[in-house]
C-alpha cells in the first residue's frame, strides 16, 4: 500500500507522522532516563516498528533524534545501543523533562539547582551593570506581581511570573551563554510545580528576596543583587533538603 498518492495525501499524513514520532520519542526517551532501557541495551528497529505500530521511517527519525541527544549509538555488528548517562546532552530541555518524569527526578532537580546556584547570582551581578532603565523598572514590577500572586495563593500565575523573572535576569546579564540556560530553569521550576515539590504558598522571605534582587539591579548595586539571589538559591536548597533526604532513606 502506497502511503502518499498525491500532494493532498502528504499534507494529511504529515501531522499524523509527526504525532507518531513525538509519541515514540517521548516513550523511548522516558524509558531510557528511567532505566527501563539501561545502558548497553540493544534497540531493534523491526521490534520497535511492531511494538509501536509505526513505519520504519518514523523509527529511524526517532533514533536519529535520540542519537543527537547522546542517548544511543550504532555499533558495527552490534546494532543500536543505549549509551551511559555521561554521554547524554543533559542541557537539552527535552532530556530534562524526561528525567523529571523518571525515578531520577530528585537527582535532576538537585543537579540543576546546583547549576543555578553557580550561575544566577553572577547573572544578577552582571544585570545590575548592564540592564536598561526600562527593563529594570519592568523587573521591579514583575517582582511586585509575584508578591501579589504568592499572597493570593495563585500557584499557576506565580509559576509563570517566577519563570519570567529568572528569564529576565539571565537575559539582562548580557551573557549569551547564561541566556541559553533560561529553558533549563523553566523546566526545573515547572517540574517542581508539576510534581508537587514546591510550597503551596511561597514563603514571604522568598517573595521579599525576589523584590530585593529586582530593586538592587535597578539601583545598579551588583553586590546586593548577587547576595539576594544567593539567598533565593539557598532557600530552594532548604526546601528540597527534606525531599532529598527522604529519597535517600525511604525506610525512615
PDB file of C-alpha atoms in Angstrom:
ATOM      1  CA  UNK A   1       0.000   0.000   0.000  1.00  0.00           C
ATOM      2  CA  UNK A   2       1.433   3.350  -1.002  1.00  0.00           C
ATOM      3  CA  UNK A   3       1.396   5.929   1.728  1.00  0.00           C
ATOM      4  CA  UNK A   4       1.471   9.027  -0.470  1.00  0.00           C
ATOM      5  CA  UNK A   5      -0.580   9.063  -3.651  1.00  0.00           C
ATOM      6  CA  UNK A   6      -0.870  12.827  -4.038  1.00  0.00           C
ATOM      7  CA  UNK A   7       0.170  16.150  -2.541  1.00  0.00           C
ATOM      8  CA  UNK A   8      -3.074  16.131  -0.568  1.00  0.00           C
ATOM      9  CA  UNK A   9      -2.186  12.782   0.965  1.00  0.00           C
ATOM     10  CA  UNK A  10       1.194  14.125   2.028  1.00  0.00           C
ATOM     11  CA  UNK A  11      -0.439  17.107   3.717  1.00  0.00           C
ATOM     12  CA  UNK A  12      -2.922  14.885   5.544  1.00  0.00           C
ATOM     13  CA  UNK A  13      -0.337  12.311   6.661  1.00  0.00           C
ATOM     14  CA  UNK A  14       2.342  14.764   7.776  1.00  0.00           C
ATOM     15  CA  UNK A  15       0.628  15.731  11.066  1.00  0.00           C
ATOM     16  CA  UNK A  16      -0.107  12.064  11.796  1.00  0.00           C
ATOM     17  CA  UNK A  17       3.538  11.155  11.204  1.00  0.00           C
ATOM     18  CA  UNK A  18       4.642  13.989  13.478  1.00  0.00           C
ATOM     19  CA  UNK A  19       2.286  12.788  16.195  1.00  0.00           C
ATOM     20  CA  UNK A  20       3.559   9.222  15.949  1.00  0.00           C
ATOM     21  CA  UNK A  21       7.155  10.437  16.001  1.00  0.00           C
ATOM     22  CA  UNK A  22       6.542  12.508  19.159  1.00  0.00           C
ATOM     23  CA  UNK A  23       4.790   9.621  20.913  1.00  0.00           C
ATOM     24  CA  UNK A  24       7.530   7.082  20.198  1.00  0.00           C
ATOM     25  CA  UNK A  25      10.298   9.560  21.004  1.00  0.00           C
ATOM     26  CA  UNK A  26       8.673  10.507  24.312  1.00  0.00           C
ATOM     27  CA  UNK A  27       8.154   6.889  25.329  1.00  0.00           C
ATOM     28  CA  UNK A  28      11.693   5.784  24.484  1.00  0.00           C
ATOM     29  CA  UNK A  29      13.291   8.890  25.993  1.00  0.00           C
ATOM     30  CA  UNK A  30      11.411   8.437  29.259  1.00  0.00           C
ATOM     31  CA  UNK A  31      12.254   4.715  29.318  1.00  0.00           C
ATOM     32  CA  UNK A  32      15.964   5.447  28.858  1.00  0.00           C
ATOM     33  CA  UNK A  33      16.009   8.169  31.516  1.00  0.00           C
ATOM     34  CA  UNK A  34      14.047   5.976  33.904  1.00  0.00           C
ATOM     35  CA  UNK A  35      16.369   2.998  33.470  1.00  0.00           C
ATOM     36  CA  UNK A  36      13.789   0.733  31.826  1.00  0.00           C
ATOM     37  CA  UNK A  37      16.180   0.696  28.879  1.00  0.00           C
ATOM     38  CA  UNK A  38      19.564   0.549  30.642  1.00  0.00           C
ATOM     39  CA  UNK A  39      22.988   1.339  29.185  1.00  0.00           C
ATOM     40  CA  UNK A  40      24.109  -1.454  26.894  1.00  0.00           C
ATOM     41  CA  UNK A  41      20.573  -2.472  25.899  1.00  0.00           C
ATOM     42  CA  UNK A  42      20.103  -3.035  22.162  1.00  0.00           C
ATOM     43  CA  UNK A  43      17.235  -1.488  20.202  1.00  0.00           C
ATOM     44  CA  UNK A  44      15.961  -3.468  17.241  1.00  0.00           C
ATOM     45  CA  UNK A  45      14.279  -1.419  14.522  1.00  0.00           C
ATOM     46  CA  UNK A  46      11.912  -4.193  13.454  1.00  0.00           C
ATOM     47  CA  UNK A  47      10.827  -4.788  17.048  1.00  0.00           C
ATOM     48  CA  UNK A  48      10.194  -1.058  17.535  1.00  0.00           C
ATOM     49  CA  UNK A  49       8.143  -0.922  14.330  1.00  0.00           C
ATOM     50  CA  UNK A  50       5.975  -3.782  15.580  1.00  0.00           C
ATOM     51  CA  UNK A  51       5.735  -2.552  19.166  1.00  0.00           C
ATOM     52  CA  UNK A  52       4.630   0.967  18.303  1.00  0.00           C
ATOM     53  CA  UNK A  53       2.797   0.107  15.068  1.00  0.00           C
ATOM     54  CA  UNK A  54       4.649   2.774  13.108  1.00  0.00           C
ATOM     55  CA  UNK A  55       6.660   2.857   9.904  1.00  0.00           C
ATOM     56  CA  UNK A  56      10.385   2.261   9.717  1.00  0.00           C
ATOM     57  CA  UNK A  57      10.849   5.884   8.665  1.00  0.00           C
ATOM     58  CA  UNK A  58       9.266   7.062  11.937  1.00  0.00           C
ATOM     59  CA  UNK A  59      11.511   4.750  13.952  1.00  0.00           C
ATOM     60  CA  UNK A  60      14.620   5.872  12.074  1.00  0.00           C
ATOM     61  CA  UNK A  61      13.790   9.539  12.697  1.00  0.00           C
ATOM     62  CA  UNK A  62      13.228   8.844  16.401  1.00  0.00           C
ATOM     63  CA  UNK A  63      16.591   7.069  16.603  1.00  0.00           C
ATOM     64  CA  UNK A  64      18.252   9.973  14.797  1.00  0.00           C
ATOM     65  CA  UNK A  65      16.936  12.388  17.446  1.00  0.00           C
ATOM     66  CA  UNK A  66      17.958  10.090  20.302  1.00  0.00           C
ATOM     67  CA  UNK A  67      21.446   9.838  18.796  1.00  0.00           C
ATOM     68  CA  UNK A  68      21.698  13.642  18.614  1.00  0.00           C
ATOM     69  CA  UNK A  69      20.917  13.731  22.356  1.00  0.00           C
ATOM     70  CA  UNK A  70      23.675  11.234  23.085  1.00  0.00           C
ATOM     71  CA  UNK A  71      21.249   8.516  24.149  1.00  0.00           C
ATOM     72  CA  UNK A  72      22.201   5.878  21.583  1.00  0.00           C
ATOM     73  CA  UNK A  73      24.983   4.913  19.221  1.00  0.00           C
ATOM     74  CA  UNK A  74      25.168   2.457  16.345  1.00  0.00           C
ATOM     75  CA  UNK A  75      27.909  -0.127  16.644  1.00  0.00           C
ATOM     76  CA  UNK A  76      29.022  -2.397  13.878  1.00  0.00           C
ATOM     77  CA  UNK A  77      27.877  -5.994  14.317  1.00  0.00           C
ATOM     78  CA  UNK A  78      26.009  -4.939  17.473  1.00  0.00           C
ATOM     79  CA  UNK A  79      23.290  -2.540  16.401  1.00  0.00           C
ATOM     80  CA  UNK A  80      21.704   0.436  18.126  1.00  0.00           C
ATOM     81  CA  UNK A  81      22.878   0.507  21.734  1.00  0.00           C
ATOM     82  CA  UNK A  82      21.826   2.653  24.717  1.00  0.00           C
ATOM     83  CA  UNK A  83      24.687   4.841  25.969  1.00  0.00           C
ATOM     84  CA  UNK A  84      25.599   5.652  29.561  1.00  0.00           C
ATOM     85  CA  UNK A  85      24.211   8.883  31.138  1.00  0.00           C
ATOM     86  CA  UNK A  86      27.590  10.625  30.939  1.00  0.00           C
ATOM     87  CA  UNK A  87      27.100  10.765  27.152  1.00  0.00           C
ATOM     88  CA  UNK A  88      23.674  12.412  27.293  1.00  0.00           C
ATOM     89  CA  UNK A  89      23.097  16.061  26.384  1.00  0.00           C
ATOM     90  CA  UNK A  90      21.881  16.977  29.858  1.00  0.00           C
ATOM     91  CA  UNK A  91      21.339  20.601  28.819  1.00  0.00           C
ATOM     92  CA  UNK A  92      18.609  19.644  26.344  1.00  0.00           C
ATOM     93  CA  UNK A  93      15.222  20.756  27.790  1.00  0.00           C
ATOM     94  CA  UNK A  94      13.573  17.595  26.486  1.00  0.00           C
ATOM     95  CA  UNK A  95      16.128  15.433  28.298  1.00  0.00           C
ATOM     96  CA  UNK A  96      15.458  17.383  31.483  1.00  0.00           C
ATOM     97  CA  UNK A  97      11.714  16.862  31.020  1.00  0.00           C
ATOM     98  CA  UNK A  98      12.200  13.103  30.646  1.00  0.00           C
ATOM     99  CA  UNK A  99      14.476  12.935  33.675  1.00  0.00           C
ATOM    100  CA  UNK A 100      11.935  14.851  35.726  1.00  0.00           C
ATOM    101  CA  UNK A 101       9.305  12.304  34.671  1.00  0.00           C
ATOM    102  CA  UNK A 102      11.513   9.399  35.755  1.00  0.00           C
ATOM    103  CA  UNK A 103      12.622   7.889  39.048  1.00  0.00           C
ATOM    104  CA  UNK A 104      15.681  10.158  38.837  1.00  0.00           C
ATOM    105  CA  UNK A 105      13.519  13.262  39.333  1.00  0.00           C
ATOM    106  CA  UNK A 106      15.105  14.384  42.614  1.00  0.00           C
ATOM    107  CA  UNK A 107      18.652  13.974  41.302  1.00  0.00           C
ATOM    108  CA  UNK A 108      17.749  16.062  38.233  1.00  0.00           C
ATOM    109  CA  UNK A 109      16.284  18.868  40.324  1.00  0.00           C
ATOM    110  CA  UNK A 110      19.296  18.849  42.601  1.00  0.00           C
ATOM    111  CA  UNK A 111      21.703  18.978  39.658  1.00  0.00           C
ATOM    112  CA  UNK A 112      20.001  21.984  38.065  1.00  0.00           C
ATOM    113  CA  UNK A 113      19.619  23.753  41.413  1.00  0.00           C
ATOM    114  CA  UNK A 114      23.373  23.420  41.918  1.00  0.00           C
ATOM    115  CA  UNK A 115      23.928  24.840  38.418  1.00  0.00           C
ATOM    116  CA  UNK A 116      21.570  27.728  39.119  1.00  0.00           C
ATOM    117  CA  UNK A 117      23.401  28.479  42.369  1.00  0.00           C
ATOM    118  CA  UNK A 118      26.634  28.834  40.431  1.00  0.00           C
ATOM    119  CA  UNK A 119      25.196  30.959  37.601  1.00  0.00           C
ATOM    120  CA  UNK A 120      22.202  33.059  38.631  1.00  0.00           C
ATOM    121  CA  UNK A 121      23.860  35.129  41.394  1.00  0.00           C
ATOM    122  CA  UNK A 122      26.565  36.186  38.945  1.00  0.00           C
ATOM    123  CA  UNK A 123      23.916  36.858  36.298  1.00  0.00           C
ATOM    124  CA  UNK A 124      22.190  39.207  38.764  1.00  0.00           C
ATOM    125  CA  UNK A 125      25.518  40.946  39.424  1.00  0.00           C
ATOM    126  CA  UNK A 126      26.087  41.451  35.698  1.00  0.00           C
ATOM    127  CA  UNK A 127      22.494  42.574  35.163  1.00  0.00           C
ATOM    128  CA  UNK A 128      22.961  45.405  37.641  1.00  0.00           C
ATOM    129  CA  UNK A 129      25.658  46.853  35.385  1.00  0.00           C
ATOM    130  CA  UNK A 130      24.090  46.126  32.020  1.00  0.00           C
ATOM    131  CA  UNK A 131      20.307  46.337  32.272  1.00  0.00           C
ATOM    132  CA  UNK A 132      18.415  49.203  30.658  1.00  0.00           C
ATOM    133  CA  UNK A 133      16.346  51.582  32.787  1.00  0.00           C
ATOM    134  CA  UNK A 134      13.036  50.453  31.322  1.00  0.00           C
ATOM    135  CA  UNK A 135      13.960  46.779  31.731  1.00  0.00           C
ATOM    136  CA  UNK A 136      14.940  47.397  35.339  1.00  0.00           C
ATOM    137  CA  UNK A 137      11.600  49.056  36.086  1.00  0.00           C
ATOM    138  CA  UNK A 138       9.766  46.141  34.458  1.00  0.00           C
ATOM    139  CA  UNK A 139      11.741  43.691  36.605  1.00  0.00           C
ATOM    140  CA  UNK A 140      10.703  45.549  39.756  1.00  0.00           C
ATOM    141  CA  UNK A 141       7.094  45.467  38.563  1.00  0.00           C
ATOM    142  CA  UNK A 142       7.387  41.742  37.873  1.00  0.00           C
ATOM    143  CA  UNK A 143       8.601  41.127  41.426  1.00  0.00           C
ATOM    144  CA  UNK A 144       5.581  43.058  42.717  1.00  0.00           C
ATOM    145  CA  UNK A 145       3.252  40.873  40.641  1.00  0.00           C
ATOM    146  CA  UNK A 146       4.981  37.782  42.062  1.00  0.00           C
ATOM    147  CA  UNK A 147       4.329  39.099  45.553  1.00  0.00           C
ATOM    148  CA  UNK A 148       0.639  39.584  44.777  1.00  0.00           C
ATOM    149  CA  UNK A 149       0.259  36.149  43.173  1.00  0.00           C
ATOM    150  CA  UNK A 150       2.097  34.479  46.028  1.00  0.00           C
ATOM    151  CA  UNK A 151      -0.010  36.179  48.690  1.00  0.00           C
ATOM    152  CA  UNK A 152      -3.200  35.292  46.794  1.00  0.00           C
ATOM    153  CA  UNK A 153      -2.152  31.641  46.538  1.00  0.00           C
ATOM    154  CA  UNK A 154      -2.409  31.718  42.740  1.00  0.00           C
ATOM    155  CA  UNK A 155       0.125  28.968  42.052  1.00  0.00           C
ATOM    156  CA  UNK A 156      -0.219  28.895  38.271  1.00  0.00           C
ATOM    157  CA  UNK A 157       0.260  32.649  37.910  1.00  0.00           C
ATOM    158  CA  UNK A 158       3.114  32.667  40.412  1.00  0.00           C
ATOM    159  CA  UNK A 159       4.897  29.937  38.449  1.00  0.00           C
ATOM    160  CA  UNK A 160       4.594  31.876  35.173  1.00  0.00           C
ATOM    161  CA  UNK A 161       5.880  35.042  36.827  1.00  0.00           C
ATOM    162  CA  UNK A 162       8.710  33.208  38.592  1.00  0.00           C
ATOM    163  CA  UNK A 163       9.902  31.680  35.314  1.00  0.00           C
ATOM    164  CA  UNK A 164       9.695  35.080  33.614  1.00  0.00           C
ATOM    165  CA  UNK A 165      11.582  36.792  36.461  1.00  0.00           C
ATOM    166  CA  UNK A 166      14.547  34.440  36.265  1.00  0.00           C
ATOM    167  CA  UNK A 167      14.474  34.540  32.462  1.00  0.00           C
ATOM    168  CA  UNK A 168      14.756  38.323  32.530  1.00  0.00           C
ATOM    169  CA  UNK A 169      17.631  38.315  34.994  1.00  0.00           C
ATOM    170  CA  UNK A 170      19.562  35.848  32.838  1.00  0.00           C
ATOM    171  CA  UNK A 171      18.785  37.915  29.716  1.00  0.00           C
ATOM    172  CA  UNK A 172      19.763  41.177  31.407  1.00  0.00           C
ATOM    173  CA  UNK A 173      23.170  39.717  32.274  1.00  0.00           C
ATOM    174  CA  UNK A 174      24.144  40.294  28.642  1.00  0.00           C
ATOM    175  CA  UNK A 175      25.928  36.939  28.591  1.00  0.00           C
ATOM    176  CA  UNK A 176      24.625  34.873  25.696  1.00  0.00           C
ATOM    177  CA  UNK A 177      25.608  31.597  27.383  1.00  0.00           C
ATOM    178  CA  UNK A 178      23.689  32.481  30.535  1.00  0.00           C
ATOM    179  CA  UNK A 179      20.676  33.360  28.406  1.00  0.00           C
ATOM    180  CA  UNK A 180      20.680  29.843  26.953  1.00  0.00           C
ATOM    181  CA  UNK A 181      20.095  28.447  30.443  1.00  0.00           C
ATOM    182  CA  UNK A 182      16.641  30.001  30.695  1.00  0.00           C
ATOM    183  CA  UNK A 183      14.927  26.921  29.253  1.00  0.00           C
ATOM    184  CA  UNK A 184      16.610  24.720  31.869  1.00  0.00           C
ATOM    185  CA  UNK A 185      15.431  26.996  34.668  1.00  0.00           C
ATOM    186  CA  UNK A 186      11.899  26.996  33.238  1.00  0.00           C
ATOM    187  CA  UNK A 187      11.876  23.194  33.063  1.00  0.00           C
ATOM    188  CA  UNK A 188      13.017  22.676  36.638  1.00  0.00           C
ATOM    189  CA  UNK A 189      10.606  25.275  38.048  1.00  0.00           C
ATOM    190  CA  UNK A 190       7.751  23.761  36.058  1.00  0.00           C
ATOM    191  CA  UNK A 191       8.833  20.268  37.120  1.00  0.00           C
ATOM    192  CA  UNK A 192       8.911  21.173  40.811  1.00  0.00           C
ATOM    193  CA  UNK A 193       5.429  22.608  40.474  1.00  0.00           C
ATOM    194  CA  UNK A 194       4.063  19.692  38.424  1.00  0.00           C
ATOM    195  CA  UNK A 195       5.382  17.051  40.824  1.00  0.00           C
ATOM    196  CA  UNK A 196       4.307  18.994  43.931  1.00  0.00           C
ATOM    197  CA  UNK A 197       7.844  19.726  45.094  1.00  0.00           C
ATOM    198  CA  UNK A 198       7.198  23.381  45.887  1.00  0.00           C
ATOM    199  CA  UNK A 199       5.337  25.013  48.785  1.00  0.00           C
ATOM    200  CA  UNK A 200       1.655  25.669  48.028  1.00  0.00           C
ATOM    201  CA  UNK A 201       2.191  29.241  49.225  1.00  0.00           C
ATOM    202  CA  UNK A 202       5.615  30.816  48.550  1.00  0.00           C
ATOM    203  CA  UNK A 203       7.404  31.817  51.742  1.00  0.00           C
ATOM    204  CA  UNK A 204       7.272  35.536  52.436  1.00  0.00           C
ATOM    205  CA  UNK A 205      11.051  35.594  52.571  1.00  0.00           C
ATOM    206  CA  UNK A 206      11.235  34.231  49.007  1.00  0.00           C
ATOM    207  CA  UNK A 207       8.848  36.911  47.812  1.00  0.00           C
ATOM    208  CA  UNK A 208      10.911  39.585  49.548  1.00  0.00           C
ATOM    209  CA  UNK A 209      14.179  38.257  48.127  1.00  0.00           C
ATOM    210  CA  UNK A 210      12.889  38.473  44.560  1.00  0.00           C
ATOM    211  CA  UNK A 211      11.909  42.080  45.252  1.00  0.00           C
ATOM    212  CA  UNK A 212      15.375  42.682  46.750  1.00  0.00           C
ATOM    213  CA  UNK A 213      17.081  41.309  43.624  1.00  0.00           C
ATOM    214  CA  UNK A 214      14.979  43.490  41.329  1.00  0.00           C
ATOM    215  CA  UNK A 215      15.467  46.650  43.393  1.00  0.00           C
ATOM    216  CA  UNK A 216      19.209  46.100  43.728  1.00  0.00           C
ATOM    217  CA  UNK A 217      19.526  45.606  39.962  1.00  0.00           C
ATOM    218  CA  UNK A 218      17.507  48.775  39.373  1.00  0.00           C
ATOM    219  CA  UNK A 219      19.840  50.688  41.741  1.00  0.00           C
ATOM    220  CA  UNK A 220      22.908  49.245  39.941  1.00  0.00           C
ATOM    221  CA  UNK A 221      24.001  47.569  43.181  1.00  0.00           C
ATOM    222  CA  UNK A 222      25.526  44.372  41.847  1.00  0.00           C
ATOM    223  CA  UNK A 223      26.767  43.067  45.190  1.00  0.00           C
ATOM    224  CA  UNK A 224      23.343  43.313  46.816  1.00  0.00           C
ATOM    225  CA  UNK A 225      21.678  41.768  43.759  1.00  0.00           C
ATOM    226  CA  UNK A 226      24.095  38.844  43.857  1.00  0.00           C
ATOM    227  CA  UNK A 227      23.673  38.412  47.612  1.00  0.00           C
ATOM    228  CA  UNK A 228      19.878  38.329  47.401  1.00  0.00           C
ATOM    229  CA  UNK A 229      19.984  35.825  44.521  1.00  0.00           C
ATOM    230  CA  UNK A 230      22.323  33.599  46.541  1.00  0.00           C
ATOM    231  CA  UNK A 231      19.708  33.608  49.303  1.00  0.00           C
ATOM    232  CA  UNK A 232      16.995  32.612  46.815  1.00  0.00           C
ATOM    233  CA  UNK A 233      19.109  29.660  45.708  1.00  0.00           C
ATOM    234  CA  UNK A 234      19.901  28.683  49.304  1.00  0.00           C
ATOM    235  CA  UNK A 235      16.214  28.737  50.137  1.00  0.00           C
ATOM    236  CA  UNK A 236      15.489  26.478  47.159  1.00  0.00           C
ATOM    237  CA  UNK A 237      18.043  24.039  48.557  1.00  0.00           C
ATOM    238  CA  UNK A 238      16.465  24.232  52.013  1.00  0.00           C
ATOM    239  CA  UNK A 239      13.028  23.471  50.548  1.00  0.00           C
ATOM    240  CA  UNK A 240      14.389  20.417  48.780  1.00  0.00           C
ATOM    241  CA  UNK A 241      16.645  19.071  51.534  1.00  0.00           C
ATOM    242  CA  UNK A 242      13.933  17.081  53.313  1.00  0.00           C
ATOM    243  CA  UNK A 243      12.795  15.588  49.986  1.00  0.00           C
ATOM    244  CA  UNK A 244      16.344  14.597  49.037  1.00  0.00           C
ATOM    245  CA  UNK A 245      16.945  13.012  52.439  1.00  0.00           C
ATOM    246  CA  UNK A 246      13.671  11.108  52.229  1.00  0.00           C
ATOM    247  CA  UNK A 247      14.605   9.818  48.768  1.00  0.00           C
ATOM    248  CA  UNK A 248      17.994   8.677  50.086  1.00  0.00           C
ATOM    249  CA  UNK A 249      16.435   6.983  53.145  1.00  0.00           C
ATOM    250  CA  UNK A 250      12.974   5.773  52.053  1.00  0.00           C
ATOM    251  CA  UNK A 251      12.625   3.484  55.073  1.00  0.00           C
ATOM    252  CA  UNK A 252      12.751   6.373  57.536  1.00  0.00           C
TER     253      UNK A 252
END
